[in-house]
Amino acid sequence: MIIKKIEGLIAAPFTPFDENGDLNLEQIPAYYQSLKSNQVKGGFICGSTGEGVSLTFQEKVAVVQAWSTLTKTDPDFKLIVLLGGTNIRECIELAKISEEEGVDAISFTSPFYFKPANVGQLAACCVEIAAAAPNTAFYYYHIPVLTGGNYPMIDLLKAVDGVIPNFAGIKYTHEDFMDFLSCMNFAGRKYDMLWGRDENMLSSLILGAKGAVGSTYNYAAPLYHDLISAFNAGDFERANALQQKSIDMITLLGKYGGISVGKTYMKLIGLDCGKFRLPIKNMSQEQFVAFQSDVAELEFASFSSK
Amino acid sequence: MIIKKIEGLIAAPFTPFDENGDLNLEQIPAYYQSLKSNQVKGGFICGSTGEGVSLTFQEKVAVVQAWSTLTKTDPDFKLIVLLGGTNIRECIELAKISEEEGVDAISFTSPFYFKPANVGQLAACCVEIAAAAPNTAFYYYHIPVLTGGNYPMIDLLKAVDGVIPNFAGIKYTHEDFMDFLSCMNFAGRKYDMLWGRDENMLSSLILGAKGAVGSTYNYAAPLYHDLISAFNAGDFERANALQQKSIDMITLLGKYGGISVGKTYMKLIGLDCGKFRLPIKNMSQEQFVAFQSDVAELEFASFSSK
Amino acid sequence: MIIKKIEGLIAAPFTPFDENGDLNLEQIPAYYQSLKSNQVKGGFICGSTGEGVSLTFQEKVAVVQAWSTLTKTDPDFKLIVLLGGTNIRECIELAKISEEEGVDAISFTSPFYFKPANVGQLAACCVEIAAAAPNTAFYYYHIPVLTGGNYPMIDLLKAVDGVIPNFAGIKYTHEDFMDFLSCMNFAGRKYDMLWGRDENMLSSLILGAKGAVGSTYNYAAPLYHDLISAFNAGDFERANALQQKSIDMITLLGKYGGISVGKTYMKLIGLDCGKFRLPIKNMSQEQFVAFQSDVAELEFASFSSK
Amino acid sequence: MIIKKIEGLIAAPFTPFDENGDLNLEQIPAYYQSLKSNQVKGGFICGSTGEGVSLTFQEKVAVVQAWSTLTKTDPDFKLIVLLGGTNIRECIELAKISEEEGVDAISFTSPFYFKPANVGQLAACCVEIAAAAPNTAFYYYHIPVLTGGNYPMIDLLKAVDGVIPNFAGIKYTHEDFMDFLSCMNFAGRKYDMLWGRDENMLSSLILGAKGAVGSTYNYAAPLYHDLISAFNAGDFERANALQQKSIDMITLLGKYGGISVGKTYMKLIGLDCGKFRLPIKNMSQEQFVAFQSDVAELEFASFSSK
């Protein structure tokens, strides 16, 4: 299976909910149009940002279908589905459905209740799941801060190379640049290494990274397009300033409660995705007032998605 | 809601699988009979031992039904269902089904992908789930080694006391005896504190613990009945020796690969529950030979369930 | 070398400082008398409570000398010196000085900057240090919460047994009762296992522990003597209540800033040991007012050292 | 105090020991010459690589003097002394001695036994120590993997800015590039941010880092000079290849036992610094044979220091 590497920004969409906290699939076409208008090249759905772990299995299927309906005729938009991590059986079921739906890629993260005893055991999980969708690219999703599965990815590549024909690469959401570069250079640069830390993108570009998956590309894609352009033009001062702007924006997530703040940013660009489900905490109304003030100072509107 | 405290041993049953790794529900009646024959007072199903996280939602429902059919007419056997942790929506759905099935209690553990920001956020999850089965006792399942949710349980009790009418207590699978004793003594000893570390049971008995939930009660209940009897009789030397025997048995789990070794012990008492699903590793045939030798040296048959 | 096991309470003395934060050795005779008056059987000096890591080498020597002058003629008071952990050379030097001073025992904890690669490497450290004071009992000090050295102690005993003639036992400041009981029972109960968690003492007594080392025995020894008596008399309800009282007292440490609160308790029994050195934070005056109110509610005076 | 930022490579020298494990100060002049010959711009002595935690206080003084004698008349070589972390009193003493010896800078790392309760408490430590050598530049040494002190450095800068006149910057040995860039840009780029992860240098260069402190600059400085030149020339493919070479070299440290392998690399360039002290493990003779083979395959001689 020949897998074309992804270039550009892949957003990790939020899952839209209505006022009752139920799926609001009607929001998805507008969401897709927003990403397209802002030159985003794909969507990594049902991920951390998409609250995949908080969706029932049927809801995940519905989200996959809502997106694939839009994207299966769009060769310039890559749809990647995070299947899950802990529950291998459900990952396999969703892999099959995803392949039937014609998605571009599936993804799987390290089991986070029972942790694999070693990287070989993790590879065994990948083998089973990838085989369930043999015609679909498979990306491992490396996010040890959430899964606790902190295996060197170079060891995973060694374990799956030549074993999993549809293994395409890794969404790498971790700061180990030594491991990341080793993966980039492994086997003649065979694998597609997608950078997953928006706040450190610049440090991945210098290593040769071409694709990135992240949550802030949902609402601030122009900022990162500028950053990449500045880097490509050799204007490192400007790239630095833009990365700092990204950091200042992301710092507000920490200040106002974490991942759920992203949905508040979405409201500011006109896409109301509702609230995060439990166990995540949402911003109070008072916090929202203070947040708006911080956002204004940041001049968010000057670089946000339109 | 008046909740009667549980006394005695509650086993956390393994989920029986067949050769293909599919559910083998036919095994469950014999399993139930084995527990009854060995004076086990209940079952905590779909827990860690039961691989709840590796079962699809439909499989969990099937397991609940298979057990509840047997136990709903048996007032001397408490059936407790672990609903899950990470996915609150599915926990609520399974809570409703469990109440319809007439189980004695439901249980919930700390979300282990997105971790609650604080104990208040964890309590908010408990509120939502407990309300979905208002006539069923609710036990929080504290197992930070697997969930990463290491909140003091005394703080959880303070947060839910007077707020969740059907909050019955905690299955406490952690070694913080200071926190455990504080919970035992909280609010006039109102809550049912079930000890969850088989290897340390003796240290919980001296604090007044009367009920325990564990995996080794599946296959070595007589050992623990003896231990409790020795303690009650004031024969602490004998209690010490029996606890050491329990430790030696549990040490073999570590030696041969962890939680899946429990299913091998089950084979030795005549209940073949198949293998563990991925990501757990199962013993090789060679390891099994060595394991049998260690088990013989331990004189396992002298204290195993019959 | 035949080592007599320790029975009773060993306090871990605070190091007295004057207003400038310099050593106040004049306080030590009164400190010793206080311990004696309260039936404390020994002192574990320069430990965590004693801020050994914050004393210069010369200060440690001075503290050892100040105590050994008092205790070398007192066969009923065991003087144990914590040598340190990270710096093996200085541990060896202090071991030699300690033996010359006639202390009863030396102790060593796991190196906490460079962590030993495995328990064998930790044992190698013990071998070198114990050999520097061959006529003095050697206790390993297990406190992984501070050192990060979380090796099973049963593995350390296996590694040193028959190798270090003066290895006496372990001061066990950790909650792994499975490991603790295995150490108690190892090699015909050869080693002296001293319990190091005051708040969980009761759970160690039922396992057969006879000696304990802790910081709250400095100022609340009567409470623990009562607890031990209640346990020995089979009055477990009373033992439970006394352990809960100990927990309530220790909970105030957490509430008012941690380990330095112990020196505030000392002031209440009339022994002013000054403040803790940096990096530890001391209570503010405002906190002290609130603390006194909490202490009164606890009825501290009713069980404190006199 | 106006502090000039450091540009280029600062090595963290190993401390030379003789066959008995005692200091071998005679080695230091040749060591210094080797660094000079390889365009290394300074030395960070008594650090992790220099086993500062394993040296007695007197030994640390002797090492400081041996180096300062050579460097105090060399304005092109910056001598930085790591004072320690845990023991504030000894840090202050060594700070005074270091200032008397005319070193260029002192450094301090987070206390690693008692951890500061928050960044304010860490800043309080810095205040005390920096004040003891008011005419000497002070660098905080951030290495949370060893100290456990994982505070955001941007918070430390905010806490000390305007408070510690001689606070020069941070030796940043951690992978948090978001925090690192924020520190770089703080207060008009006032502070000197020295990168401390040799294996990730390239990702720091793109952020504007000009100085680096590391252990592999002791024996492979030419490799990194080439890497920096390639980066400056815009030849990112070559920079990538050189960084990968650095990674392959560093991977052998992990393969052969960790930090002590560095002293084996030193032997290969003709500077025998002896072995590491306990608790560090040294390579066996058998491992050394295999190591030499790996080193040959790496073509170490082609980029090593001469």
PDB file of N, CA and C in Angstrom, chain A residues 85-86 110-117 147 151, chain B residues 47-54 112 143 146 259 276-280:
ATOM      1  N   GLY A  85      -8.669   3.577  22.020  1.00  0.00           N
ATOM      2  CA  GLY A  85      -7.419   3.034  22.514  1.00  0.00           C
ATOM      3  C   GLY A  85      -7.679   1.812  23.370  1.00  0.00           C
ATOM      4  N   THR A  86      -8.379   2.019  24.452  1.00  0.00           N
ATOM      5  CA  THR A  86      -8.531   0.966  25.449  1.00  0.00           C
ATOM      6  C   THR A  86      -9.261  -0.271  24.945  1.00  0.00           C
ATOM      7  N   SER A 110      -2.581   4.445  22.467  1.00  0.00           N
ATOM      8  CA  SER A 110      -2.191   3.411  23.424  1.00  0.00           C
ATOM      9  C   SER A 110      -3.291   3.162  24.451  1.00  0.00           C
ATOM     10  N   PRO A 111      -3.631   1.892  24.696  1.00  0.00           N
ATOM     11  CA  PRO A 111      -4.616   1.574  25.731  1.00  0.00           C
ATOM     12  C   PRO A 111      -4.249   2.262  27.048  1.00  0.00           C
ATOM     13  N   PHE A 112      -5.238   2.903  27.658  1.00  0.00           N
ATOM     14  CA  PHE A 112      -4.927   3.772  28.807  1.00  0.00           C
ATOM     15  C   PHE A 112      -5.552   3.310  30.112  1.00  0.00           C
ATOM     16  N   TYR A 113      -6.107   2.116  30.129  1.00  0.00           N
ATOM     17  CA  TYR A 113      -6.500   1.532  31.426  1.00  0.00           C
ATOM     18  C   TYR A 113      -5.486   0.426  31.713  1.00  0.00           C
ATOM     19  N   PHE A 114      -5.595  -0.679  31.035  1.00  0.00           N
ATOM     20  CA  PHE A 114      -4.502  -1.635  31.043  1.00  0.00           C
ATOM     21  C   PHE A 114      -3.455  -1.123  30.065  1.00  0.00           C
ATOM     22  N   LYS A 115      -2.265  -0.825  30.555  1.00  0.00           N
ATOM     23  CA  LYS A 115      -1.221  -0.328  29.665  1.00  0.00           C
ATOM     24  C   LYS A 115      -0.452  -1.508  29.074  1.00  0.00           C
ATOM     25  N   PRO A 116      -0.136  -1.456  27.777  1.00  0.00           N
ATOM     26  CA  PRO A 116       0.655  -2.542  27.178  1.00  0.00           C
ATOM     27  C   PRO A 116       1.959  -2.746  27.950  1.00  0.00           C
ATOM     28  N   ALA A 117       2.322  -4.005  28.146  1.00  0.00           N
ATOM     29  CA  ALA A 117       3.504  -4.324  28.945  1.00  0.00           C
ATOM     30  C   ALA A 117       4.780  -3.822  28.295  1.00  0.00           C
ATOM     31  N   THR A 147      -2.465   9.147  27.748  1.00  0.00           N
ATOM     32  CA  THR A 147      -2.600   7.685  27.809  1.00  0.00           C
ATOM     33  C   THR A 147      -1.663   7.036  28.823  1.00  0.00           C
ATOM     34  N   TYR A 151       6.070   4.970  25.204  1.00  0.00           N
ATOM     35  CA  TYR A 151       7.035   4.114  24.516  1.00  0.00           C
ATOM     36  C   TYR A 151       7.779   4.945  23.470  1.00  0.00           C
TER      37      TYR A 151
ATOM     38  N   GLY B  47     -15.437  -5.489  36.067  1.00  0.00           N
ATOM     39  CA  GLY B  47     -14.398  -4.669  36.683  1.00  0.00           C
ATOM     40  C   GLY B  47     -13.066  -4.843  35.973  1.00  0.00           C
ATOM     41  N   SER B  48     -11.981  -4.548  36.668  1.00  0.00           N
ATOM     42  CA  SER B  48     -10.651  -4.733  36.086  1.00  0.00           C
ATOM     43  C   SER B  48     -10.451  -6.206  35.760  1.00  0.00           C
ATOM     44  N   THR B  49     -10.698  -7.062  36.750  1.00  0.00           N
ATOM     45  CA  THR B  49     -10.544  -8.496  36.548  1.00  0.00           C
ATOM     46  C   THR B  49     -11.446  -8.988  35.423  1.00  0.00           C
ATOM     47  N   GLY B  50     -12.639  -8.419  35.332  1.00  0.00           N
ATOM     48  CA  GLY B  50     -13.607  -8.830  34.318  1.00  0.00           C
ATOM     49  C   GLY B  50     -13.390  -8.181  32.970  1.00  0.00           C
ATOM     50  N   GLU B  51     -12.327  -7.426  32.838  1.00  0.00           N
ATOM     51  CA  GLU B  51     -11.990  -6.791  31.562  1.00  0.00           C
ATOM     52  C   GLU B  51     -13.129  -5.921  31.026  1.00  0.00           C
ATOM     53  N   GLY B  52     -13.819  -5.248  31.920  1.00  0.00           N
ATOM     54  CA  GLY B  52     -14.918  -4.394  31.479  1.00  0.00           C
ATOM     55  C   GLY B  52     -14.498  -3.430  30.373  1.00  0.00           C
ATOM     56  N   VAL B  53     -13.297  -2.878  30.472  1.00  0.00           N
ATOM     57  CA  VAL B  53     -12.838  -1.915  29.465  1.00  0.00           C
ATOM     58  C   VAL B  53     -12.597  -2.552  28.105  1.00  0.00           C
ATOM     59  N   SER B  54     -12.504  -3.880  28.063  1.00  0.00           N
ATOM     60  CA  SER B  54     -12.253  -4.568  26.798  1.00  0.00           C
ATOM     61  C   SER B  54     -13.511  -5.180  26.192  1.00  0.00           C
ATOM     62  N   PHE B 112     -10.298   8.044  33.061  1.00  0.00           N
ATOM     63  CA  PHE B 112      -8.865   7.793  32.975  1.00  0.00           C
ATOM     64  C   PHE B 112      -8.236   8.267  31.670  1.00  0.00           C
ATOM     65  N   ILE B 143      -9.227   3.145  42.298  1.00  0.00           N
ATOM     66  CA  ILE B 143      -8.094   2.328  41.855  1.00  0.00           C
ATOM     67  C   ILE B 143      -7.121   3.218  41.082  1.00  0.00           C
ATOM     68  N   LEU B 146      -4.542   2.350  38.236  1.00  0.00           N
ATOM     69  CA  LEU B 146      -4.973   2.167  36.845  1.00  0.00           C
ATOM     70  C   LEU B 146      -5.591   3.427  36.247  1.00  0.00           C
ATOM     71  N   ILE B 259      -2.122  -9.581  35.386  1.00  0.00           N
ATOM     72  CA  ILE B 259      -3.521  -9.864  35.686  1.00  0.00           C
ATOM     73  C   ILE B 259      -4.030 -11.115  34.969  1.00  0.00           C
ATOM     74  N   PHE B 276      -7.123 -13.595  28.273  1.00  0.00           N
ATOM     75  CA  PHE B 276      -7.378 -12.155  28.322  1.00  0.00           C
ATOM     76  C   PHE B 276      -7.287 -11.602  26.906  1.00  0.00           C
ATOM     77  N   ARG B 277      -8.065 -10.581  26.666  1.00  0.00           N
ATOM     78  CA  ARG B 277      -7.973  -9.865  25.398  1.00  0.00           C
ATOM     79  C   ARG B 277      -6.799  -8.899  25.405  1.00  0.00           C
ATOM     80  N   LEU B 278      -6.385  -8.494  24.221  1.00  0.00           N
ATOM     81  CA  LEU B 278      -5.414  -7.415  24.096  1.00  0.00           C
ATOM     82  C   LEU B 278      -5.975  -6.166  24.780  1.00  0.00           C
ATOM     83  N   PRO B 279      -5.132  -5.319  25.373  1.00  0.00           N
ATOM     84  CA  PRO B 279      -3.670  -5.292  25.266  1.00  0.00           C
ATOM     85  C   PRO B 279      -2.935  -6.180  26.252  1.00  0.00           C
ATOM     86  N   ILE B 280      -3.681  -6.996  27.010  1.00  0.00           N
ATOM     87  CA  ILE B 280      -3.040  -7.843  28.020  1.00  0.00           C
ATOM     88  C   ILE B 280      -2.326  -9.010  27.341  1.00  0.00           C
TER      89      ILE B 280
END
